[in-house]
mmCIF file with all atom_site columns, C-alpha atoms and ligand atoms in Angstrom:
data_model
loop_
_atom_site.group_PDB
_atom_site.id
_atom_site.type_symbol
_atom_site.label_atom_id
_atom_site.label_alt_id
_atom_site.label_comp_id
_atom_site.label_asym_id
_atom_site.label_entity_id
_atom_site.label_seq_id
_atom_site.pdbx_PDB_ins_code
_atom_site.Cartn_x
_atom_site.Cartn_y
_atom_site.Cartn_z
_atom_site.occupancy
_atom_site.B_iso_or_equiv
_atom_site.pdbx_formal_charge
_atom_site.auth_seq_id
_atom_site.auth_comp_id
_atom_site.auth_asym_id
_atom_site.auth_atom_id
_atom_site.pdbx_PDB_model_num
ATOM   1   C  CA  . MET V 1 1   ? 0.000   0.000  0.000   1.00 36.00 ? 1   MET V CA  1
ATOM   2   C  CA  . MET V 1 2   ? 2.797   2.394  0.918   1.00 39.00 ? 2   MET V CA  1
ATOM   3   C  CA  . ALA V 1 3   ? 4.645   1.662  -2.315  1.00 41.00 ? 3   ALA V CA  1
ATOM   4   C  CA  . GLN V 1 4   ? 1.456   2.302  -4.205  1.00 42.00 ? 4   GLN V CA  1
ATOM   5   C  CA  . ARG V 1 5   ? 0.909   5.610  -2.437  1.00 41.00 ? 5   ARG V CA  1
ATOM   6   C  CA  . LEU V 1 6   ? 4.442   6.770  -3.173  1.00 43.00 ? 6   LEU V CA  1
ATOM   7   C  CA  . PHE V 1 7   ? 4.032   5.664  -6.721  1.00 44.00 ? 7   PHE V CA  1
ATOM   8   C  CA  . TYR V 1 8   ? 0.933   7.788  -7.203  1.00 46.00 ? 8   TYR V CA  1
ATOM   9   C  CA  . ARG V 1 9   ? 2.646   10.806 -5.751  1.00 46.00 ? 9   ARG V CA  1
ATOM   10  C  CA  . ASN V 1 10  ? 5.696   10.520 -7.975  1.00 48.00 ? 10  ASN V CA  1
ATOM   11  C  CA  . TRP V 1 11  ? 3.556   9.811  -10.919 1.00 50.00 ? 11  TRP V CA  1
ATOM   12  C  CA  . ILE V 1 12  ? 1.435   12.928 -10.533 1.00 52.00 ? 12  ILE V CA  1
ATOM   13  C  CA  . VAL V 1 13  ? 4.554   15.042 -10.085 1.00 50.00 ? 13  VAL V CA  1
ATOM   14  C  CA  . ASP V 1 14  ? 6.159   13.471 -13.146 1.00 49.00 ? 14  ASP V CA  1
ATOM   15  C  CA  . LEU V 1 15  ? 3.144   14.365 -15.210 1.00 50.00 ? 15  LEU V CA  1
ATOM   16  C  CA  . GLY V 1 16  ? 3.528   17.950 -14.076 1.00 48.00 ? 16  GLY V CA  1
ATOM   17  C  CA  . TYR V 1 17  ? -0.085  18.881 -14.466 1.00 46.00 ? 17  TYR V CA  1
ATOM   18  C  CA  . ASP V 1 18  ? -0.711  22.588 -14.223 1.00 42.00 ? 18  ASP V CA  1
ATOM   19  C  CA  . PRO V 1 19  ? -4.255  23.978 -14.121 1.00 42.00 ? 19  PRO V CA  1
ATOM   20  C  CA  . GLU V 1 20  ? -3.391  26.708 -16.638 1.00 43.00 ? 20  GLU V CA  1
ATOM   21  C  CA  . GLU V 1 21  ? -0.907  25.095 -18.944 1.00 44.00 ? 21  GLU V CA  1
ATOM   22  C  CA  . ARG V 1 22  ? -2.326  21.573 -18.897 1.00 41.00 ? 22  ARG V CA  1
ATOM   23  C  CA  . LEU V 1 23  ? -0.079  19.222 -20.814 1.00 41.00 ? 23  LEU V CA  1
ATOM   24  C  CA  . GLU V 1 24  ? 2.378   21.934 -21.782 1.00 42.00 ? 24  GLU V CA  1
ATOM   25  C  CA  . LEU V 1 25  ? 4.353   21.227 -18.634 1.00 42.00 ? 25  LEU V CA  1
ATOM   26  C  CA  . LEU V 1 26  ? 4.407   17.485 -19.092 1.00 40.00 ? 26  LEU V CA  1
ATOM   27  C  CA  . PHE V 1 27  ? 8.171   17.264 -19.367 1.00 38.00 ? 27  PHE V CA  1
ATOM   28  C  CA  . GLN V 1 28  ? 9.313   20.118 -17.206 1.00 42.00 ? 28  GLN V CA  1
ATOM   29  C  CA  . PHE V 1 29  ? 9.410   18.179 -13.929 1.00 43.00 ? 29  PHE V CA  1
ATOM   30  C  CA  . GLU V 1 30  ? 12.370  15.788 -14.081 1.00 48.00 ? 30  GLU V CA  1
ATOM   31  C  CA  . PRO V 1 31  ? 11.129  13.790 -17.037 1.00 49.00 ? 31  PRO V CA  1
ATOM   32  C  CA  . PRO V 1 32  ? 11.389  10.013 -16.630 1.00 53.00 ? 32  PRO V CA  1
ATOM   33  C  CA  . HIS V 1 33  ? 13.352  9.812  -19.891 1.00 53.00 ? 33  HIS V CA  1
ATOM   34  C  CA  . GLU V 1 34  ? 15.423  12.240 -21.915 1.00 57.00 ? 34  GLU V CA  1
ATOM   35  C  CA  . PRO V 1 35  ? 12.862  14.025 -24.091 1.00 56.00 ? 35  PRO V CA  1
ATOM   36  C  CA  . GLU V 1 36  ? 14.777  13.287 -27.306 1.00 63.00 ? 36  GLU V CA  1
ATOM   37  C  CA  . THR V 1 37  ? 14.569  9.534  -26.669 1.00 71.00 ? 37  THR V CA  1
ATOM   38  C  CA  . ILE V 1 38  ? 10.781  9.630  -26.539 1.00 75.00 ? 38  ILE V CA  1
ATOM   39  C  CA  . GLY V 1 39  ? 9.250   8.415  -29.763 1.00 83.00 ? 39  GLY V CA  1
ATOM   40  C  CA  . PRO V 1 40  ? 5.834   9.437  -31.064 1.00 86.00 ? 40  PRO V CA  1
ATOM   41  C  CA  . GLU V 1 41  ? 4.221   6.297  -29.647 1.00 87.00 ? 41  GLU V CA  1
ATOM   42  C  CA  . GLU V 1 42  ? 5.552   6.925  -26.156 1.00 84.00 ? 42  GLU V CA  1
ATOM   43  C  CA  . LEU V 1 43  ? 4.518   10.578 -26.416 1.00 86.00 ? 43  LEU V CA  1
ATOM   44  C  CA  . ALA V 1 44  ? 0.984   9.577  -27.356 1.00 88.00 ? 44  ALA V CA  1
ATOM   45  C  CA  . ARG V 1 45  ? 0.902   7.146  -24.430 1.00 88.00 ? 45  ARG V CA  1
ATOM   46  C  CA  . LEU V 1 46  ? 2.085   9.803  -21.959 1.00 87.00 ? 46  LEU V CA  1
ATOM   47  C  CA  . ASP V 1 47  ? -0.394  12.250 -23.416 1.00 88.00 ? 47  ASP V CA  1
ATOM   48  C  CA  . ALA V 1 48  ? -3.241  9.761  -22.918 1.00 90.00 ? 48  ALA V CA  1
ATOM   49  C  CA  . ILE V 1 49  ? -2.120  9.061  -19.338 1.00 89.00 ? 49  ILE V CA  1
ATOM   50  C  CA  . GLY V 1 50  ? -1.941  12.803 -18.668 1.00 88.00 ? 50  GLY V CA  1
ATOM   51  C  CA  . ARG V 1 51  ? -5.471  13.305 -19.894 1.00 91.00 ? 51  ARG V CA  1
ATOM   52  C  CA  . ARG V 1 52  ? -6.814  10.552 -17.664 1.00 92.00 ? 52  ARG V CA  1
ATOM   53  C  CA  . VAL V 1 53  ? -4.989  11.980 -14.655 1.00 90.00 ? 53  VAL V CA  1
ATOM   54  C  CA  . ILE V 1 54  ? -6.395  15.444 -15.390 1.00 90.00 ? 54  ILE V CA  1
ATOM   55  C  CA  . ALA V 1 55  ? -9.904  14.017 -15.727 1.00 92.00 ? 55  ALA V CA  1
ATOM   56  C  CA  . ALA V 1 56  ? -9.451  12.292 -12.344 1.00 93.00 ? 56  ALA V CA  1
ATOM   57  C  CA  . VAL V 1 57  ? -8.186  15.470 -10.663 1.00 93.00 ? 57  VAL V CA  1
ATOM   58  C  CA  . GLU V 1 58  ? -11.161 17.344 -12.071 1.00 93.00 ? 58  GLU V CA  1
ATOM   59  C  CA  . ARG V 1 59  ? -13.529 14.917 -10.348 1.00 93.00 ? 59  ARG V CA  1
ATOM   60  C  CA  . LEU V 1 60  ? -12.210 15.940 -6.914  1.00 93.00 ? 60  LEU V CA  1
ATOM   61  C  CA  . SER V 1 61  ? -14.051 18.482 -4.772  1.00 93.00 ? 61  SER V CA  1
ATOM   62  C  CA  . ASP V 1 62  ? -12.936 22.105 -5.191  1.00 94.00 ? 62  ASP V CA  1
ATOM   63  C  CA  . ARG V 1 63  ? -10.824 22.149 -2.043  1.00 94.00 ? 63  ARG V CA  1
ATOM   64  C  CA  . GLU V 1 64  ? -9.231  18.764 -2.809  1.00 94.00 ? 64  GLU V CA  1
ATOM   65  C  CA  . ARG V 1 65  ? -8.383  19.822 -6.330  1.00 95.00 ? 65  ARG V CA  1
ATOM   66  C  CA  . ALA V 1 66  ? -6.947  23.124 -5.099  1.00 95.00 ? 66  ALA V CA  1
ATOM   67  C  CA  . PHE V 1 67  ? -4.790  21.263 -2.576  1.00 95.00 ? 67  PHE V CA  1
ATOM   68  C  CA  . ILE V 1 68  ? -3.486  18.737 -5.142  1.00 93.00 ? 68  ILE V CA  1
ATOM   69  C  CA  . GLU V 1 69  ? -2.690  21.513 -7.596  1.00 91.00 ? 69  GLU V CA  1
ATOM   70  C  CA  . ARG V 1 70  ? -0.806  23.571 -5.028  1.00 92.00 ? 70  ARG V CA  1
ATOM   71  C  CA  . PHE V 1 71  ? 1.041   20.685 -3.367  1.00 91.00 ? 71  PHE V CA  1
ATOM   72  C  CA  . TYR V 1 72  ? 1.975   18.544 -6.378  1.00 88.00 ? 72  TYR V CA  1
ATOM   73  C  CA  . PHE V 1 73  ? 1.875   20.813 -9.386  1.00 85.00 ? 73  PHE V CA  1
ATOM   74  C  CA  . MET V 1 74  ? 2.984   24.110 -7.874  1.00 87.00 ? 74  MET V CA  1
ATOM   75  C  CA  . GLY V 1 75  ? 5.264   22.528 -5.267  1.00 88.00 ? 75  GLY V CA  1
ATOM   76  C  CA  . GLN V 1 76  ? 3.905   24.538 -2.329  1.00 90.00 ? 76  GLN V CA  1
ATOM   77  C  CA  . SER V 1 77  ? 4.512   23.315 1.230   1.00 92.00 ? 77  SER V CA  1
ATOM   78  C  CA  . TYR V 1 78  ? 1.831   22.654 3.824   1.00 93.00 ? 78  TYR V CA  1
ATOM   79  C  CA  . ARG V 1 79  ? 2.830   25.904 5.495   1.00 94.00 ? 79  ARG V CA  1
ATOM   80  C  CA  . GLU V 1 80  ? 2.449   27.963 2.326   1.00 95.00 ? 80  GLU V CA  1
ATOM   81  C  CA  . ILE V 1 81  ? -0.892  26.397 1.502   1.00 96.00 ? 81  ILE V CA  1
ATOM   82  C  CA  . SER V 1 82  ? -2.087  26.914 5.074   1.00 96.00 ? 82  SER V CA  1
ATOM   83  C  CA  . HIS V 1 83  ? -1.063  30.561 4.915   1.00 96.00 ? 83  HIS V CA  1
ATOM   84  C  CA  . GLU V 1 84  ? -2.737  31.218 1.557   1.00 95.00 ? 84  GLU V CA  1
ATOM   85  C  CA  . THR V 1 85  ? -5.952  29.300 2.182   1.00 95.00 ? 85  THR V CA  1
ATOM   86  C  CA  . ASN V 1 86  ? -6.423  30.049 5.892   1.00 95.00 ? 86  ASN V CA  1
ATOM   87  C  CA  . ARG V 1 87  ? -6.717  26.339 6.672   1.00 96.00 ? 87  ARG V CA  1
ATOM   88  C  CA  . ALA V 1 88  ? -4.949  24.661 9.578   1.00 95.00 ? 88  ALA V CA  1
ATOM   89  C  CA  . VAL V 1 89  ? -2.274  22.124 8.613   1.00 93.00 ? 89  VAL V CA  1
ATOM   90  C  CA  . HIS V 1 90  ? -4.177  19.229 10.226  1.00 91.00 ? 90  HIS V CA  1
ATOM   91  C  CA  . LYS V 1 91  ? -7.185  20.107 8.064   1.00 94.00 ? 91  LYS V CA  1
ATOM   92  C  CA  . LEU V 1 92  ? -5.000  20.165 4.961   1.00 94.00 ? 92  LEU V CA  1
ATOM   93  C  CA  . GLU V 1 93  ? -3.665  16.728 5.905   1.00 91.00 ? 93  GLU V CA  1
ATOM   94  C  CA  . ARG V 1 94  ? -7.210  15.406 6.005   1.00 89.00 ? 94  ARG V CA  1
ATOM   95  C  CA  . ILE V 1 95  ? -8.040  16.975 2.624   1.00 93.00 ? 95  ILE V CA  1
ATOM   96  C  CA  . HIS V 1 96  ? -4.816  15.487 1.245   1.00 91.00 ? 96  HIS V CA  1
ATOM   97  C  CA  . ARG V 1 97  ? -5.624  11.966 2.485   1.00 86.00 ? 97  ARG V CA  1
ATOM   98  C  CA  . GLY V 1 98  ? -9.149  12.161 1.090   1.00 87.00 ? 98  GLY V CA  1
ATOM   99  C  CA  . ALA V 1 99  ? -7.934  13.397 -2.292  1.00 91.00 ? 99  ALA V CA  1
ATOM   100 C  CA  . LEU V 1 100 ? -5.313  10.639 -2.642  1.00 88.00 ? 100 LEU V CA  1
ATOM   101 C  CA  . LYS V 1 101 ? -7.859  8.018  -1.701  1.00 84.00 ? 101 LYS V CA  1
ATOM   102 C  CA  . LYS V 1 102 ? -10.189 9.223  -4.425  1.00 87.00 ? 102 LYS V CA  1
ATOM   103 C  CA  . LEU V 1 103 ? -7.416  9.483  -7.000  1.00 89.00 ? 103 LEU V CA  1
ATOM   104 C  CA  . ARG V 1 104 ? -6.315  5.920  -6.257  1.00 84.00 ? 104 ARG V CA  1
ATOM   105 C  CA  . ARG V 1 105 ? -9.851  4.818  -6.931  1.00 83.00 ? 105 ARG V CA  1
ATOM   106 C  CA  . PHE V 1 106 ? -10.459 6.985  -10.001 1.00 88.00 ? 106 PHE V CA  1
ATOM   107 C  CA  . LEU V 1 107 ? -7.148  5.885  -11.509 1.00 89.00 ? 107 LEU V CA  1
ATOM   108 C  CA  . ALA V 1 108 ? -7.262  2.201  -10.568 1.00 84.00 ? 108 ALA V CA  1
ATOM   109 C  CA  . ASP V 1 109 ? -7.975  1.078  -14.147 1.00 86.00 ? 109 ASP V CA  1
ATOM   110 C  CA  . LEU V 1 110 ? -5.177  3.199  -15.513 1.00 89.00 ? 110 LEU V CA  1
ATOM   111 C  CA  . ALA V 1 111 ? -2.744  1.926  -12.863 1.00 85.00 ? 111 ALA V CA  1
ATOM   112 C  CA  . ARG V 1 112 ? -3.587  -1.658 -13.803 1.00 85.00 ? 112 ARG V CA  1
ATOM   113 C  CA  . GLU V 1 113 ? -3.466  -1.130 -17.561 1.00 86.00 ? 113 GLU V CA  1
ATOM   114 C  CA  . GLU V 1 114 ? -0.345  0.990  -17.761 1.00 83.00 ? 114 GLU V CA  1
ATOM   115 C  CA  . TYR V 1 115 ? 1.673   -0.116 -14.748 1.00 81.00 ? 115 TYR V CA  1
ATOM   116 C  CA  . GLY V 1 116 ? 0.324   -3.555 -13.843 1.00 81.00 ? 116 GLY V CA  1
ATOM   117 C  CA  . LEU V 1 117 ? -0.652  -2.358 -10.360 1.00 77.00 ? 117 LEU V CA  1
ATOM   118 C  CA  . GLU V 1 118 ? -3.496  -4.202 -8.710  1.00 74.00 ? 118 GLU V CA  1
ATOM   119 C  CA  . PRO V 1 119 ? -6.098  -1.952 -7.103  1.00 65.00 ? 119 PRO V CA  1
ATOM   120 C  CA  . GLY V 1 120 ? -6.430  -1.740 -3.336  1.00 61.00 ? 120 GLY V CA  1
ATOM   121 C  CA  . PRO V 1 121 ? -9.616  -2.841 -1.581  1.00 59.00 ? 121 PRO V CA  1
ATOM   122 C  CA  . GLU V 1 122 ? -11.247 0.566  -2.079  1.00 56.00 ? 122 GLU V CA  1
ATOM   123 C  CA  . SER V 1 123 ? -11.298 0.260  -5.831  1.00 57.00 ? 123 SER V CA  1
ATOM   124 C  CA  . ALA V 1 124 ? -13.261 -2.967 -5.443  1.00 73.00 ? 124 ALA V CA  1
ATOM   125 C  CA  . CYS V 1 125 ? -16.209 -0.939 -4.103  1.00 84.00 ? 125 CYS V CA  1
ATOM   126 C  CA  . PRO V 1 126 ? -19.131 -1.725 -6.448  1.00 88.00 ? 126 PRO V CA  1
ATOM   127 C  CA  . ILE V 1 127 ? -20.521 1.796  -5.997  1.00 90.00 ? 127 ILE V CA  1
ATOM   128 C  CA  . CYS V 1 128 ? -17.238 3.501  -6.877  1.00 83.00 ? 128 CYS V CA  1
ATOM   129 C  CA  . CYS V 1 129 ? -16.940 1.213  -9.900  1.00 80.00 ? 129 CYS V CA  1
ATOM   130 C  CA  . SER V 1 130 ? -20.324 2.280  -11.260 1.00 84.00 ? 130 SER V CA  1
ATOM   131 C  CA  . PRO V 1 131 ? -20.126 4.665  -14.213 1.00 82.00 ? 131 PRO V CA  1
ATOM   132 C  CA  . GLU V 1 132 ? -22.885 6.626  -12.463 1.00 88.00 ? 132 GLU V CA  1
ATOM   133 C  CA  . VAL V 1 133 ? -20.967 7.033  -9.195  1.00 87.00 ? 133 VAL V CA  1
ATOM   134 C  CA  . ASP V 1 134 ? -21.245 10.851 -9.310  1.00 86.00 ? 134 ASP V CA  1
ATOM   135 C  CA  . GLU V 1 135 ? -25.016 10.679 -9.539  1.00 92.00 ? 135 GLU V CA  1
ATOM   136 C  CA  . ILE V 1 136 ? -25.155 8.077  -6.736  1.00 95.00 ? 136 ILE V CA  1
ATOM   137 C  CA  . ASN V 1 137 ? -22.918 10.266 -4.551  1.00 91.00 ? 137 ASN V CA  1
ATOM   138 C  CA  . ARG V 1 138 ? -25.225 13.214 -5.152  1.00 93.00 ? 138 ARG V CA  1
ATOM   139 C  CA  . LEU V 1 139 ? -28.176 11.141 -3.921  1.00 95.00 ? 139 LEU V CA  1
ATOM   140 C  CA  . ILE V 1 140 ? -26.229 10.124 -0.822  1.00 95.00 ? 140 ILE V CA  1
ATOM   141 C  CA  . ARG V 1 141 ? -25.224 13.719 -0.035  1.00 92.00 ? 141 ARG V CA  1
ATOM   142 C  CA  . GLU V 1 142 ? -28.764 14.974 -0.454  1.00 93.00 ? 142 GLU V CA  1
ATOM   143 C  CA  . ARG V 1 143 ? -30.408 12.220 1.566   1.00 92.00 ? 143 ARG V CA  1
ATOM   144 C  CA  . ASP V 1 144 ? -32.259 12.962 4.763   1.00 91.00 ? 144 ASP V CA  1
ATOM   145 C  CA  . PRO V 1 145 ? -29.705 11.928 7.417   1.00 86.00 ? 145 PRO V CA  1
ATOM   146 C  CA  . ARG V 1 146 ? -32.517 10.809 9.737   1.00 90.00 ? 146 ARG V CA  1
ATOM   147 C  CA  . ALA V 1 147 ? -33.972 8.420  7.152   1.00 89.00 ? 147 ALA V CA  1
ATOM   148 C  CA  . THR V 1 148 ? -32.870 4.804  6.680   1.00 91.00 ? 148 THR V CA  1
ATOM   149 C  CA  . TRP V 1 149 ? -30.634 3.706  3.825   1.00 93.00 ? 149 TRP V CA  1
ATOM   150 C  CA  . ARG V 1 150 ? -33.522 1.781  2.290   1.00 93.00 ? 150 ARG V CA  1
ATOM   151 C  CA  . PRO V 1 151 ? -34.408 4.316  -0.471  1.00 93.00 ? 151 PRO V CA  1
ATOM   152 C  CA  . ILE V 1 152 ? -30.769 4.562  -1.544  1.00 95.00 ? 152 ILE V CA  1
ATOM   153 C  CA  . LEU V 1 153 ? -30.396 0.775  -1.552  1.00 95.00 ? 153 LEU V CA  1
ATOM   154 C  CA  . ALA V 1 154 ? -33.513 0.561  -3.734  1.00 95.00 ? 154 ALA V CA  1
ATOM   155 C  CA  . ALA V 1 155 ? -32.162 3.219  -6.116  1.00 96.00 ? 155 ALA V CA  1
ATOM   156 C  CA  . LEU V 1 156 ? -28.841 1.363  -6.367  1.00 96.00 ? 156 LEU V CA  1
ATOM   157 C  CA  . ARG V 1 157 ? -30.623 -1.834 -7.285  1.00 95.00 ? 157 ARG V CA  1
ATOM   158 C  CA  . GLU V 1 158 ? -33.372 -0.520 -9.538  1.00 96.00 ? 158 GLU V CA  1
ATOM   159 C  CA  . ARG V 1 159 ? -32.002 2.628  -11.081 1.00 96.00 ? 159 ARG V CA  1
ATOM   160 C  CA  . PHE V 1 160 ? -28.247 2.091  -11.161 1.00 95.00 ? 160 PHE V CA  1
ATOM   161 C  CA  . HIS V 1 161 ? -28.142 -1.730 -11.317 1.00 94.00 ? 161 HIS V CA  1
ATOM   162 C  CA  . VAL V 1 162 ? -25.435 -1.853 -8.687  1.00 93.00 ? 162 VAL V CA  1
ATOM   163 C  CA  . THR V 1 163 ? -25.406 -5.024 -6.600  1.00 89.00 ? 163 THR V CA  1
ATOM   164 C  CA  . VAL V 1 164 ? -24.737 -4.291 -2.956  1.00 90.00 ? 164 VAL V CA  1
ATOM   165 C  CA  . THR V 1 165 ? -24.682 -7.549 -1.012  1.00 83.00 ? 165 THR V CA  1
ATOM   166 C  CA  . THR V 1 166 ? -24.870 -5.861 2.397   1.00 86.00 ? 166 THR V CA  1
ATOM   167 C  CA  . PRO V 1 167 ? -25.906 -2.337 3.495   1.00 89.00 ? 167 PRO V CA  1
ATOM   168 C  CA  . GLN V 1 168 ? -22.432 -2.138 5.109   1.00 87.00 ? 168 GLN V CA  1
ATOM   169 C  CA  . ILE V 1 169 ? -20.950 -1.619 1.648   1.00 89.00 ? 169 ILE V CA  1
ATOM   170 C  CA  . LEU V 1 170 ? -23.151 1.435  1.116   1.00 93.00 ? 170 LEU V CA  1
ATOM   171 C  CA  . ILE V 1 171 ? -22.483 2.788  4.615   1.00 90.00 ? 171 ILE V CA  1
ATOM   172 C  CA  . GLY V 1 172 ? -18.730 2.267  4.191   1.00 86.00 ? 172 GLY V CA  1
ATOM   173 C  CA  . HIS V 1 173 ? -18.845 3.970  0.800   1.00 89.00 ? 173 HIS V CA  1
ATOM   174 C  CA  . ALA V 1 174 ? -20.743 6.960  2.219   1.00 89.00 ? 174 ALA V CA  1
ATOM   175 C  CA  . LYS V 1 175 ? -18.301 7.228  5.112   1.00 84.00 ? 175 LYS V CA  1
ATOM   176 C  CA  . TYR V 1 176 ? -14.956 6.689  3.392   1.00 79.00 ? 176 TYR V CA  1
ATOM   177 C  CA  . HIS V 1 177 ? -15.309 7.116  -0.367  1.00 81.00 ? 177 HIS V CA  1
ATOM   178 C  CA  . LEU V 1 178 ? -17.412 10.239 -0.751  1.00 80.00 ? 178 LEU V CA  1
HETATM 179 ZN ZN1 . LIG Z 2 .   ? -17.085 3.362  -2.801  1.00 90.92 ? 1   LIG Z ZN1 1
#
């Protein structure tokens, strides 16, 4: 798990995503190869990976995305980010953990296809694996917190065709994956 986490971090830095310049900066952060040794096929592959990473970062919440951009793409420290966003460091750490968890899940297919990495247990979540996960998450966020999970379980089954064998899967998803 630790190796995987480090891998994701290095990988995002290597891609050098910048919210303004997008793929322009792809090779400005210690490129993994000398640029002149990269053939058109490898370039196309890196470009495709970059696009998938960007799409994943764009699925994060606003504050998670802002943190990832500052920390990984702009190289700011916790202290700098704390100063500029008026958020305590321990809060930033929580945002950071949540963002990495989501990115690991969003990018699990890519990690398997391109790097042969097997997903962690979170990516096995049937709700996260649904193509309609954003819509499901919206339902969960907007639910009446005093109500039971029954209406959401019914929606999962009937509307989204997601098989949840026990309500614990839904509760765990709502608690840790949202
Ligand atoms: Zn989930």
